PDB file of C-alpha atoms (C1' of nucleotides) in Angstrom:
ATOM      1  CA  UNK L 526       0.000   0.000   0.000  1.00 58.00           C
ATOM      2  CA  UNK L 527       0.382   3.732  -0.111  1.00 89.00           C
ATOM      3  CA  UNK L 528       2.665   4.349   2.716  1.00 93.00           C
ATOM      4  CA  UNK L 529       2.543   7.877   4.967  1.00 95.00           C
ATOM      5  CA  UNK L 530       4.439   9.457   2.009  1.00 95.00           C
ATOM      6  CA  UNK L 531       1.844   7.926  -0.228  1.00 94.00           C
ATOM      7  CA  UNK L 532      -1.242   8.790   1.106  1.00 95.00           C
ATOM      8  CA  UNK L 533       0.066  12.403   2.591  1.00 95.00           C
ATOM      9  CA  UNK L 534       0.681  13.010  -2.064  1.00 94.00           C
ATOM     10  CA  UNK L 535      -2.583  11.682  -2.550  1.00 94.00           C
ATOM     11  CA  UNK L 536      -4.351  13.946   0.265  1.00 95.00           C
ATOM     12  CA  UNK L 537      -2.802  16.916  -1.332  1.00 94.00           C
ATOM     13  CA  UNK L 538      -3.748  16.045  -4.978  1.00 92.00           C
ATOM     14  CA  UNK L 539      -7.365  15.515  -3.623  1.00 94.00           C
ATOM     15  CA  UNK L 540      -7.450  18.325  -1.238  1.00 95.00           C
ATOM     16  CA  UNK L 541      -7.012  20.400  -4.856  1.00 94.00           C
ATOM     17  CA  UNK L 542      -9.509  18.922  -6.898  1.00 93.00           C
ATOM     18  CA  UNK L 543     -12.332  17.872  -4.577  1.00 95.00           C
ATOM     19  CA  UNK L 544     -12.518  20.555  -1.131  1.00 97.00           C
ATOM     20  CA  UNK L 545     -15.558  22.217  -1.845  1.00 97.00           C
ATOM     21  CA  UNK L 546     -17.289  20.030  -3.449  1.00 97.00           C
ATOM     22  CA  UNK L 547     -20.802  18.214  -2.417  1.00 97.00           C
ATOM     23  CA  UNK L 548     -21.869  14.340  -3.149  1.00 97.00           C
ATOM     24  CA  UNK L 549     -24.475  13.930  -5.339  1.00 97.00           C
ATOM     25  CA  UNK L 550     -25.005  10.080  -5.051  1.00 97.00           C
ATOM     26  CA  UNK L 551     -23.066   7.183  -4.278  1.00 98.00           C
ATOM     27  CA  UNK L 552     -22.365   4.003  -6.143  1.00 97.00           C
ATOM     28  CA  UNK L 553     -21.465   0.898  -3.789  1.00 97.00           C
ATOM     29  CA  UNK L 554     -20.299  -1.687  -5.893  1.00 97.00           C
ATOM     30  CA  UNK L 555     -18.699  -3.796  -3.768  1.00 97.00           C
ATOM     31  CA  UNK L 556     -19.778  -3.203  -0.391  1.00 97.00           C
ATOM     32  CA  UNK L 557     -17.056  -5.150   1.503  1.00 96.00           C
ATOM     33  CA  UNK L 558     -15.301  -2.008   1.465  1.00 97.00           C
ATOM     34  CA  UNK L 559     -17.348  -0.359   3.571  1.00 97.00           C
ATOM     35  CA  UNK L 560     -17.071  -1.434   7.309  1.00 97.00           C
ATOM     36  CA  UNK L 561     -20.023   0.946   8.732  1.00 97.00           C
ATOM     37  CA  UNK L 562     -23.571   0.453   8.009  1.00 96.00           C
ATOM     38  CA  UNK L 563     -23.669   0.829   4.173  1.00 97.00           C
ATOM     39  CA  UNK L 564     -26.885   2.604   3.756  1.00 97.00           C
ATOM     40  CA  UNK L 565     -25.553   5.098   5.856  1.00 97.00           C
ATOM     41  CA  UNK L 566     -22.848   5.175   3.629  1.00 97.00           C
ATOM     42  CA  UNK L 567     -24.573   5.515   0.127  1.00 97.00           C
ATOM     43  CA  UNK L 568     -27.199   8.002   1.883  1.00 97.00           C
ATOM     44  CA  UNK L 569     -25.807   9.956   4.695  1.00 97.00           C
ATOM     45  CA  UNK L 570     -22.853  11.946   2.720  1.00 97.00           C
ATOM     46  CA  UNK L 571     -25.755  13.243  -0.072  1.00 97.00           C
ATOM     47  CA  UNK L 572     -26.189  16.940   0.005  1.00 97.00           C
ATOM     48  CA  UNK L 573     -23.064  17.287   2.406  1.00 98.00           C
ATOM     49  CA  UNK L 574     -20.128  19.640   1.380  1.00 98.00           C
ATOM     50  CA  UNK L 575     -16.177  17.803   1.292  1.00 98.00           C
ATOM     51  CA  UNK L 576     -14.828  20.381   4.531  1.00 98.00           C
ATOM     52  CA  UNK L 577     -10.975  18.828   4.129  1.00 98.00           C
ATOM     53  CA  UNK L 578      -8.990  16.203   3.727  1.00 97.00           C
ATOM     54  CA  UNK L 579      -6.606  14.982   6.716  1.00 98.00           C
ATOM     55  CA  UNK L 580      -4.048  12.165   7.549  1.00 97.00           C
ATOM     56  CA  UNK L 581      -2.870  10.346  10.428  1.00 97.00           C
ATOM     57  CA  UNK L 582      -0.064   7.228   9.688  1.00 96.00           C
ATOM     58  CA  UNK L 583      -1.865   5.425   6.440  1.00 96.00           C
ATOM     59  CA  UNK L 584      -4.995   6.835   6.594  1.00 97.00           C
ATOM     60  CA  UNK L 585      -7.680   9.081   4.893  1.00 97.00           C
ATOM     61  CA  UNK L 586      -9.853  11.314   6.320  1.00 98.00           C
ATOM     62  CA  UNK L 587     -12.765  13.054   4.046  1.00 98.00           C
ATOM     63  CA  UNK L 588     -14.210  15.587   6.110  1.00 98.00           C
ATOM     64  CA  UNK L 589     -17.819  16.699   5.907  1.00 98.00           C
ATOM     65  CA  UNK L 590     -20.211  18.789   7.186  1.00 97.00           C
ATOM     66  CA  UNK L 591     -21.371  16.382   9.724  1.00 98.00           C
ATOM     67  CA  UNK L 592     -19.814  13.214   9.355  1.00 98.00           C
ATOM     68  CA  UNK L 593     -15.884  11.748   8.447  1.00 98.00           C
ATOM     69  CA  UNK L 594     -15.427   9.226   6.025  1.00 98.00           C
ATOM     70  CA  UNK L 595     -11.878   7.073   7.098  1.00 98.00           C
ATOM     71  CA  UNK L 596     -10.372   5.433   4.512  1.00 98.00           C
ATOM     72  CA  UNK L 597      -7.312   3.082   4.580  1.00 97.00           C
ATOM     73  CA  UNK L 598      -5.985   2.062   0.896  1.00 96.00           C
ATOM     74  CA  UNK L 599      -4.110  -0.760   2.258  1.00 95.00           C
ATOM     75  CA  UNK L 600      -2.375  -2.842  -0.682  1.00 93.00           C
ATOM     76  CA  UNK L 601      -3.534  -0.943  -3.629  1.00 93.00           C
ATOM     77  CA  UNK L 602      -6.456   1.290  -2.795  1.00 95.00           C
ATOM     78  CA  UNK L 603      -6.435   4.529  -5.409  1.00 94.00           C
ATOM     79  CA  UNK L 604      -8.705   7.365  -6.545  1.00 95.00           C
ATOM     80  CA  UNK L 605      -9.557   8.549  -9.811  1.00 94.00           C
ATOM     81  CA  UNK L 606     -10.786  11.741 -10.828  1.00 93.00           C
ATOM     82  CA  UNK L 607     -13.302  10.952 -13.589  1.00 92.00           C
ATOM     83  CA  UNK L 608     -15.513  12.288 -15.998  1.00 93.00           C
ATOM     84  CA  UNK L 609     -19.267  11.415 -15.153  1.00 93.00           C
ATOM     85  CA  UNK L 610     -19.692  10.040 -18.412  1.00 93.00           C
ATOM     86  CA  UNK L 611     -16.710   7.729 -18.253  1.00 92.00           C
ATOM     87  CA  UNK L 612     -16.823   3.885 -17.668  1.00 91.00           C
ATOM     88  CA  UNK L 613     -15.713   2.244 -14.661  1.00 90.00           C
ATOM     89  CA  UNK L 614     -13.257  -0.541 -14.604  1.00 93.00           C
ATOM     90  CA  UNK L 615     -14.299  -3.489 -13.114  1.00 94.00           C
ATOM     91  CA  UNK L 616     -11.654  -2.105 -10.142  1.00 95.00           C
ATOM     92  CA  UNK L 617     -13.718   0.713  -9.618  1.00 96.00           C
ATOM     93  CA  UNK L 618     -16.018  -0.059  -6.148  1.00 97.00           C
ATOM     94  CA  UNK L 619     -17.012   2.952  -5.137  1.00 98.00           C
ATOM     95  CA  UNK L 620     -18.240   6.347  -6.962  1.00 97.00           C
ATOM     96  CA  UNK L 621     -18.403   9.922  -5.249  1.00 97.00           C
ATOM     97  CA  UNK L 622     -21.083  11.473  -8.065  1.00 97.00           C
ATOM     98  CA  UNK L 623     -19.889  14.991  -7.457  1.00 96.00           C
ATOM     99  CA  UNK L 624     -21.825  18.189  -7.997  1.00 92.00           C
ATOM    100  CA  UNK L 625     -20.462  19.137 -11.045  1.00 88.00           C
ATOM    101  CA  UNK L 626     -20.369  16.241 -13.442  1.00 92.00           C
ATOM    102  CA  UNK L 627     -17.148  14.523 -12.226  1.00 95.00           C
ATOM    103  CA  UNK L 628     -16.578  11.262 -10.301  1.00 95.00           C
ATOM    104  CA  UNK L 629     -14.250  10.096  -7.560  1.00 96.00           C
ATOM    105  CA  UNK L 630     -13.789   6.820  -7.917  1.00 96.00           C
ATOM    106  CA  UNK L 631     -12.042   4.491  -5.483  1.00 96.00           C
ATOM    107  CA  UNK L 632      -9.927   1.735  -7.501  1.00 95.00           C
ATOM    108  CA  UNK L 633      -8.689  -0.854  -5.607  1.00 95.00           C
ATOM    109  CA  UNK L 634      -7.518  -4.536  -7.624  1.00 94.00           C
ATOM    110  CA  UNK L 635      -7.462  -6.264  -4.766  1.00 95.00           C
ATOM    111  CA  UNK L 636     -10.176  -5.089  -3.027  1.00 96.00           C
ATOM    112  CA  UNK L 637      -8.058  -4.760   0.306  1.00 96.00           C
ATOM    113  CA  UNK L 638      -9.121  -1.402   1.071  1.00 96.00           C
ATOM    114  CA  UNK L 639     -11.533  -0.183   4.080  1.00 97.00           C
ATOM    115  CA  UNK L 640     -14.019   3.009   4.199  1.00 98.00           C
ATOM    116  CA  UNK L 641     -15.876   3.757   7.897  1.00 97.00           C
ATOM    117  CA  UNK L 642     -18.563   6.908   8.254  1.00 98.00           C
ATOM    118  CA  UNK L 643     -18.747   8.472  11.482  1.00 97.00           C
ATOM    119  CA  UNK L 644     -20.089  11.905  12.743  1.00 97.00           C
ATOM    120  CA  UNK L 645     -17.269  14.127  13.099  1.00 97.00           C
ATOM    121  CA  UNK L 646     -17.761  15.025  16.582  1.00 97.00           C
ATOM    122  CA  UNK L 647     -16.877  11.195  17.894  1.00 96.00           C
ATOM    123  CA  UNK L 648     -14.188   9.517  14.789  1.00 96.00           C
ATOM    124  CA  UNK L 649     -11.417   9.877  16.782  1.00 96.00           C
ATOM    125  CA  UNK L 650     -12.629   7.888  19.994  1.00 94.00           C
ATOM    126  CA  UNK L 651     -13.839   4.991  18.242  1.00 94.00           C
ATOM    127  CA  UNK L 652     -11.531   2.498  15.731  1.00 94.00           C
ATOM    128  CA  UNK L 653      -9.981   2.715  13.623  1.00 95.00           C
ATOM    129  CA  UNK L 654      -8.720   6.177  14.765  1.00 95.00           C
ATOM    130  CA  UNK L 655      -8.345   5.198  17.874  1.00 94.00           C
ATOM    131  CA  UNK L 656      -5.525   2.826  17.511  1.00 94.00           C
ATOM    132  CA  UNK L 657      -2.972   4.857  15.172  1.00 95.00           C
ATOM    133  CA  UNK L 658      -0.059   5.601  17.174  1.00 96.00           C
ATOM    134  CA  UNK L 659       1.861   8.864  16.750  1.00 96.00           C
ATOM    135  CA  UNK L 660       3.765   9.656  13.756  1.00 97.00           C
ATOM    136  CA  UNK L 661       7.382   9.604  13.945  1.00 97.00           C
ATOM    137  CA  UNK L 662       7.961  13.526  14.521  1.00 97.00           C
ATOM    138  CA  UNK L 663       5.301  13.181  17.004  1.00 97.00           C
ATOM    139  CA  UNK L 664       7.020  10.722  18.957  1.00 96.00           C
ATOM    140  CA  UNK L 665       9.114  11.237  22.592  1.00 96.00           C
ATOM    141  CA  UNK L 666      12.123   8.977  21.444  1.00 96.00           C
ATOM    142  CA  UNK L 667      12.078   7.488  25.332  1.00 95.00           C
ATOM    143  CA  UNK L 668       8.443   7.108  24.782  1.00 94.00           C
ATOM    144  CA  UNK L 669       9.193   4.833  21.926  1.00 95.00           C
ATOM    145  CA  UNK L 670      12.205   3.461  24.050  1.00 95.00           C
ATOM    146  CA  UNK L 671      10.165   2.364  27.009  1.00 93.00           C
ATOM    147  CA  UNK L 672       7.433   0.828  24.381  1.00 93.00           C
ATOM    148  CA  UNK L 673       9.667  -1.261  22.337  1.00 94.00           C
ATOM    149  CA  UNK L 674      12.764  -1.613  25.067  1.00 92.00           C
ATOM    150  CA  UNK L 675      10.287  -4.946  26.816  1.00 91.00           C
ATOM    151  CA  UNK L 676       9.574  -6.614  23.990  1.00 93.00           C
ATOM    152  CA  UNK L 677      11.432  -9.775  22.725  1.00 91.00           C
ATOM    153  CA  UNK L 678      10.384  -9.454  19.017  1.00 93.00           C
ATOM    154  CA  UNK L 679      12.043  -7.886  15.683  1.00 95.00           C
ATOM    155  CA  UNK L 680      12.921  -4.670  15.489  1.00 96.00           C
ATOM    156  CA  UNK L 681      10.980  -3.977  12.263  1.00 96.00           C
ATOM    157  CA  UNK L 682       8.005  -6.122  12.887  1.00 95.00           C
ATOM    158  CA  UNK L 683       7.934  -3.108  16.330  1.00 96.00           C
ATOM    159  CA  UNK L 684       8.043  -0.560  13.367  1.00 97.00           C
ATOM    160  CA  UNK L 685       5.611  -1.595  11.432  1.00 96.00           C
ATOM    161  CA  UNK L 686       3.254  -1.673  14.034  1.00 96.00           C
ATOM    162  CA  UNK L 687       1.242   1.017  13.626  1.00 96.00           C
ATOM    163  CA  UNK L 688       0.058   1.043  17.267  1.00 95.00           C
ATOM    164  CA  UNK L 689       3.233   1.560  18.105  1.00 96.00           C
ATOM    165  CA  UNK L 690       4.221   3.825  15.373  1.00 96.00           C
ATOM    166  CA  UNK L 691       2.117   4.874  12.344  1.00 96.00           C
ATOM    167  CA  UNK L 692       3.004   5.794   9.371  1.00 96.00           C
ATOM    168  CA  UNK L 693       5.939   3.335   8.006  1.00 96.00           C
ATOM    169  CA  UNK L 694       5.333   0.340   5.731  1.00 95.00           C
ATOM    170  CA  UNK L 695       7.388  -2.496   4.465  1.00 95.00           C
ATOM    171  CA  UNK L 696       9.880   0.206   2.087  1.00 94.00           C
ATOM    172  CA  UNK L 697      10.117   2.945   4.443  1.00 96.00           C
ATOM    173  CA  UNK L 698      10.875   0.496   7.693  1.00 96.00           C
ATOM    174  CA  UNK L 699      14.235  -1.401   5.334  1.00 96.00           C
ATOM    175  CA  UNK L 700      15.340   2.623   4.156  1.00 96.00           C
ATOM    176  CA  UNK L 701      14.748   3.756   7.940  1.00 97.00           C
ATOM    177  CA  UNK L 702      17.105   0.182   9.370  1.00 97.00           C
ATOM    178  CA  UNK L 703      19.532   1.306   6.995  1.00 97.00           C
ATOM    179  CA  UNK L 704      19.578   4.833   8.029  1.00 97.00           C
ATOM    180  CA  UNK L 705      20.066   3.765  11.228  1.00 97.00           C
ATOM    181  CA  UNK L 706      22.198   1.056  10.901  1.00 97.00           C
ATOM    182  CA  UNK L 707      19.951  -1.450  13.261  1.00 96.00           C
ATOM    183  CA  UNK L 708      19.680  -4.912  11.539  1.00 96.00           C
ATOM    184  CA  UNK L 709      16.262  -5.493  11.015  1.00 95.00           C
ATOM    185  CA  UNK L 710      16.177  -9.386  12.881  1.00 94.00           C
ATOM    186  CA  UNK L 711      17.376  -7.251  16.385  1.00 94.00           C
ATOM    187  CA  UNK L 712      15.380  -7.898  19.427  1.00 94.00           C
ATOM    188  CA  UNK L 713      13.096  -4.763  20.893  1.00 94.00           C
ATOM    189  CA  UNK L 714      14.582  -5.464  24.104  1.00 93.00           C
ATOM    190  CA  UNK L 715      18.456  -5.248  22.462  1.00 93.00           C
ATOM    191  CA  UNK L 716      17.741  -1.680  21.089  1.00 95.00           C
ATOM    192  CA  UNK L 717      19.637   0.828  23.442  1.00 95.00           C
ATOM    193  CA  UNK L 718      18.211   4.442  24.089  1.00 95.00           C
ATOM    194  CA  UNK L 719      20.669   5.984  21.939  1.00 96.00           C
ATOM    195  CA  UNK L 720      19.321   3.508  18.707  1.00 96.00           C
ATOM    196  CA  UNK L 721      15.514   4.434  19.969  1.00 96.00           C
ATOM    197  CA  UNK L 722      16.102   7.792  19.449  1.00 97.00           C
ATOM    198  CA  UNK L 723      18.517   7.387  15.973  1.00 97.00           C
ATOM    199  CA  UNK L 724      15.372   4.931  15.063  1.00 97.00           C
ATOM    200  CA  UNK L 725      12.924   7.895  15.273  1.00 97.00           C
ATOM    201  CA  UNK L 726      15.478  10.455  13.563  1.00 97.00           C
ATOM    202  CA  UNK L 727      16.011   7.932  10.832  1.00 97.00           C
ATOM    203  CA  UNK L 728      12.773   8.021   9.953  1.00 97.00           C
ATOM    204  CA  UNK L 729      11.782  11.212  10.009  1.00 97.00           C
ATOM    205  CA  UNK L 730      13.956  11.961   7.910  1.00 97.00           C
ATOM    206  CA  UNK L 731      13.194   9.450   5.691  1.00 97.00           C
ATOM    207  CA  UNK L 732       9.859  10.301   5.303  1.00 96.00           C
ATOM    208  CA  UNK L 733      10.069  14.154   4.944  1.00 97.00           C
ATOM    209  CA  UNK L 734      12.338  13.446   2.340  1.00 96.00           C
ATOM    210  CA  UNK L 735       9.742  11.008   0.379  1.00 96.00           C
ATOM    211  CA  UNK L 736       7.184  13.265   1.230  1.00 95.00           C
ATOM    212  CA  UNK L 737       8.889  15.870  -0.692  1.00 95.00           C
ATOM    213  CA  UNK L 738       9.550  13.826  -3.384  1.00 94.00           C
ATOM    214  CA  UNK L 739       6.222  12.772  -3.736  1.00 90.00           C
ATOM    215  CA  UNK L 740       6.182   9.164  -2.498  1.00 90.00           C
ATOM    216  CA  UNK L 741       7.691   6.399  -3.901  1.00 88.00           C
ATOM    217  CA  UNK L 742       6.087   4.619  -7.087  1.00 80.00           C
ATOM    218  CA  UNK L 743       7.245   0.912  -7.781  1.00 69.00           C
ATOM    219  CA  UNK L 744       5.442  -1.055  -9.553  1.00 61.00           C
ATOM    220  CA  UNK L 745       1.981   0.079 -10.349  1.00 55.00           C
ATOM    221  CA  UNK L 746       1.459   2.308  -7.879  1.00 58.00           C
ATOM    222  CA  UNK L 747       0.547   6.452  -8.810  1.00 61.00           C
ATOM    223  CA  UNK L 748      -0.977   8.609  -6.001  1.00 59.00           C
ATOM    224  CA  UNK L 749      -3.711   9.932  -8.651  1.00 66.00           C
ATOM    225  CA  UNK L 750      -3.828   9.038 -12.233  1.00 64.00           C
ATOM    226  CA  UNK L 751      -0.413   9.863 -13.658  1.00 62.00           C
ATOM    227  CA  UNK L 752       1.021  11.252 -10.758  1.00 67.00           C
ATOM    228  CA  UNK L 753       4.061   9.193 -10.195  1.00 79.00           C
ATOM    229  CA  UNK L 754       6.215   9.831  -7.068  1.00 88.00           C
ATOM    230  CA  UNK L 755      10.616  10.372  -7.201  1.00 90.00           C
ATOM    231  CA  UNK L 756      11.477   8.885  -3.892  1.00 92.00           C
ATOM    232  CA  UNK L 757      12.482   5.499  -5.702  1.00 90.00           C
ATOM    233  CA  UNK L 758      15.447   7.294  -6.962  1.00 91.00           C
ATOM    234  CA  UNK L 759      16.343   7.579  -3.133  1.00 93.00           C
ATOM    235  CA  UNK L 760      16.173   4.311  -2.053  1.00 94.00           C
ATOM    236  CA  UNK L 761      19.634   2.406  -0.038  1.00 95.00           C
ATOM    237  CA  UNK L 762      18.127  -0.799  -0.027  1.00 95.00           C
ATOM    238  CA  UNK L 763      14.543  -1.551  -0.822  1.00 93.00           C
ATOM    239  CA  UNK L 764      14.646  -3.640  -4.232  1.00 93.00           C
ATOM    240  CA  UNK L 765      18.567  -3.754  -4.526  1.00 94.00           C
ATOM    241  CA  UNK L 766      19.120  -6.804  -3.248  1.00 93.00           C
ATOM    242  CA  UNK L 767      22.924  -8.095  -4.807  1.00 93.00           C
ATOM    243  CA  UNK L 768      23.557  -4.688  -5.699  1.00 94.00           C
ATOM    244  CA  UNK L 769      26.820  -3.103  -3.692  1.00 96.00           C
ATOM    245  CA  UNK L 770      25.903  -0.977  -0.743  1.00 96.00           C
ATOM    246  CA  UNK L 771      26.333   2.845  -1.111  1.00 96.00           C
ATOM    247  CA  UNK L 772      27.967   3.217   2.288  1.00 97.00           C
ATOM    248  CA  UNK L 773      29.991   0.313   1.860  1.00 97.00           C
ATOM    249  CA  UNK L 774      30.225  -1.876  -0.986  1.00 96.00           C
ATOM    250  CA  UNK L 775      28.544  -4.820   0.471  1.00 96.00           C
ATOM    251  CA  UNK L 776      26.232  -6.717  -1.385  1.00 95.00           C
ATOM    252  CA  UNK L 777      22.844  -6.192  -0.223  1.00 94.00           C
ATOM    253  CA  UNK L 778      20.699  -8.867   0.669  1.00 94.00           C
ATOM    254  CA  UNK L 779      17.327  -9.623   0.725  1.00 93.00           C
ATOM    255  CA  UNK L 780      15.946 -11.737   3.386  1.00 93.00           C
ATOM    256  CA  UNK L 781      12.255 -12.220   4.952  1.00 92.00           C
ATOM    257  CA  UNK L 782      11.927 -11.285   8.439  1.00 93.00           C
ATOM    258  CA  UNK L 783       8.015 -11.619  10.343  1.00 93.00           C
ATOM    259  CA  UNK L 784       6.865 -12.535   6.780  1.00 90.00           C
ATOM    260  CA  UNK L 785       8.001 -10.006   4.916  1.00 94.00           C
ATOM    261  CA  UNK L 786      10.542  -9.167   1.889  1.00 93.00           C
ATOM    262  CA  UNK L 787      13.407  -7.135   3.700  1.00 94.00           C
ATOM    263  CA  UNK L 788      16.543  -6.109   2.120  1.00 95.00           C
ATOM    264  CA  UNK L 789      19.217  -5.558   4.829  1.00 95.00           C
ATOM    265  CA  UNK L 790      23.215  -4.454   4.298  1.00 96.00           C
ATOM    266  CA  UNK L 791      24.697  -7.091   6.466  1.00 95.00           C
ATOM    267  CA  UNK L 792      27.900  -5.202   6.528  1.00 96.00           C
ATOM    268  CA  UNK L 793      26.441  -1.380   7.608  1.00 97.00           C
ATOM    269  CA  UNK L 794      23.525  -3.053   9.930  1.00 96.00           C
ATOM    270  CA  UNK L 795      24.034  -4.771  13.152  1.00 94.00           C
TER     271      UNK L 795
ATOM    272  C1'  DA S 867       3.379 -12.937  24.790  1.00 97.97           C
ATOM    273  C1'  DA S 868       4.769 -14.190  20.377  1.00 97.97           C
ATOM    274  C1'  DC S 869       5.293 -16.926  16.264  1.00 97.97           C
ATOM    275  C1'  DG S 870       3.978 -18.518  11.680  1.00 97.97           C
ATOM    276  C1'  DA S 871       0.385 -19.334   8.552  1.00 97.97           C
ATOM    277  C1'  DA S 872      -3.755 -18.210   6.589  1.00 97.97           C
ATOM    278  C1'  DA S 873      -7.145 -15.060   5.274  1.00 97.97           C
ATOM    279  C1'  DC S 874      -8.858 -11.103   2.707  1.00 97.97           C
ATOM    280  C1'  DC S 875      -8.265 -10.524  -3.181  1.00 97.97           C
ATOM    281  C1'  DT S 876      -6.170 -10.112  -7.915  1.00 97.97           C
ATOM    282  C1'  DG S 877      -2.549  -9.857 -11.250  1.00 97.97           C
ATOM    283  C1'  DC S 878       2.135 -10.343 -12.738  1.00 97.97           C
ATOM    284  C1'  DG S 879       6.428 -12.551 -13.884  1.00 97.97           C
ATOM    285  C1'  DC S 880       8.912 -16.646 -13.729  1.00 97.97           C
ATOM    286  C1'  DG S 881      10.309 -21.485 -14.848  1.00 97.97           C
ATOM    287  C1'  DC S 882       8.876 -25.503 -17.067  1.00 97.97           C
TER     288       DC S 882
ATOM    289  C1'  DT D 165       0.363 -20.930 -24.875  1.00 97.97           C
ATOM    290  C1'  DG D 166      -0.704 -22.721 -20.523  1.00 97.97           C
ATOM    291  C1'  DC D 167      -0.026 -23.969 -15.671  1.00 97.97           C
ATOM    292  C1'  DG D 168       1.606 -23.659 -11.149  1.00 97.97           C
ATOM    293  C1'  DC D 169       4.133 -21.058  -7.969  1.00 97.97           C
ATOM    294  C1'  DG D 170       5.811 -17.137  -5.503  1.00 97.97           C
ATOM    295  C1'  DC D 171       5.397 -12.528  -4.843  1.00 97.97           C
ATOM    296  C1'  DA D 172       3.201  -7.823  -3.990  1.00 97.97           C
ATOM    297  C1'  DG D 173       4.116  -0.982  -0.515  1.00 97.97           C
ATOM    298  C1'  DG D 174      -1.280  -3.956   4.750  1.00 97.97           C
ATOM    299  C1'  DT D 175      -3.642  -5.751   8.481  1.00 97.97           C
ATOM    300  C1'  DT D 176      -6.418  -9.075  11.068  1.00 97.97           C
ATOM    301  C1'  DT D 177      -7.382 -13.582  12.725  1.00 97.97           C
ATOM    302  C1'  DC D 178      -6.499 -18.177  13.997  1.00 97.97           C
ATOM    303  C1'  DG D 179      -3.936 -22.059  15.768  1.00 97.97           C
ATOM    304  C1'  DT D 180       0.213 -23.492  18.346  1.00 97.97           C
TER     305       DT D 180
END
DNA sequence: AACGAAACCTGCGCGC
DNA sequence: TGCGCGCAGGTTTCGT
């Protein structure tokens, strides 16, 4: 999925084209996606004015009037600015009918994706809100110390916990290791204080710097239609695996750690 | 508490 | 060309 840098480019690109704007009707064809009650959904947003668009970690938030729609994009989630006219893919589950003959249309191949409606006075005391931890220039580095310092699990399963952290995903949490120079199989409970607070550093920086870029785009994945992020240019280690490190020289290697693809510098990270 | 595997879904690239 | 497999930027759930 979109990580922070991800959905942070595609909240701007939205923020642009659809602030101001009311729903007209909705289409709901695949209603999996929706996790509230769904004729709320398809009835409660008609007639209501798009307030702003906000972020915390991975996800969306469309604010209205009255209510907030949450949206998480997970794997592959994506929206389209359309003309009404136009036809939908068979990707396309959900259409915003907008108030002046456009649709937003929520593409999403693997159908991964998650939408919630809530009035706007209680989102952020009930899930998913509730759970997303504080982004990483947010966090008290011996905050994040004493929360990761007691647990005897991987370092970057910790960071991709977004209850812990929000914000990083499976390319951001490899670039951040490297930054830091903490192999990604280390124990929470081996991390010193000093590597806490280099971990948090690491990846702020890291992120500022993709959000600047606009995200990263391997693969298939554009924040909008043809907007294609630059931070792939930047990345150390993500997809480079038997490629010579930067720092120094060292093949880097990819191995899986808590499931996932991770691409590691033996040499630079212990 | 913590692990891996499976689940949710589809498409792509690979080797045969 | 077709088939089976592994893999994909996320997260939850289930069994051990």
């Amino acid at each position: 999925m979109p990580e922070l840098p991800e959905v942070e480019t595609i909240r701007q690109s939205l923020s642009k084209l659809i602030v101001g704007k009311k729903i007209q009707r909705i289409e709901l064809r695949y209603p999996k996606i929706v996790k509230t009650d769904k004729e709320y959904f398809i009835q409660n947003l008609i007639n209501q004015k798009i307030v702003s668009i906000e972020r915390k970690g991975k996800h969306l938030f469309i604010v209205f009037d009255k209510d907030v729609l949450l949206i998480h994009l997970r794997m592959e989630g994506r929206f389209y600015l359309k003309e009404k006219r136009s036809i939908p893919s068979k990707h396309e589950h959900v259409i915003f009918y907008l108030t002046n003959d456009q649709i937003l249309t929520y593409h999403d191949v693997r159908k991964f994706g998650t939408m919630h409606v809530y009035p706007k006075d209680s989102y952020q005391q009930i899930e998913p809100y509730q759970s997303i931890a504080d982004e990483p220039w947010q966090q008290d580095p011996s905050v994040f110390f004493e929360k990761i310092h007691t647990k005897n699990t991987e370092i970057k399963g910790l960071l991709l916990d977004q209850r812990i952290i929000s914000g990083l995903g499976n390319i951001y949490v490899d670039e951040t290791l490297f930054h830091a120079r903490i192999h990604p199989r280390r124990k929470g409970i081996d991390i010193t204080k000093d590597e806490a607070k280099r971990l948090i550093e690491s990846a702020c920086y890291i992120l500022e710097k993709a959000i600047q870029l606009g995200g990263t785009t391997i693969r298939t994945f554009e924040a909008m239609e043809g907007i294609h992020g630059r931070f792939q240019n930047e990345l150390c280690v993500h997809t480079k695996k038997g490629q010579p490190c930067l720092i120094c020289g060292h093949e880097i290697q990819k191995i899986k750690v808590k499931g996932r693809g991770t691409y590691v510098c033996p040499n630079c990270q212990t």
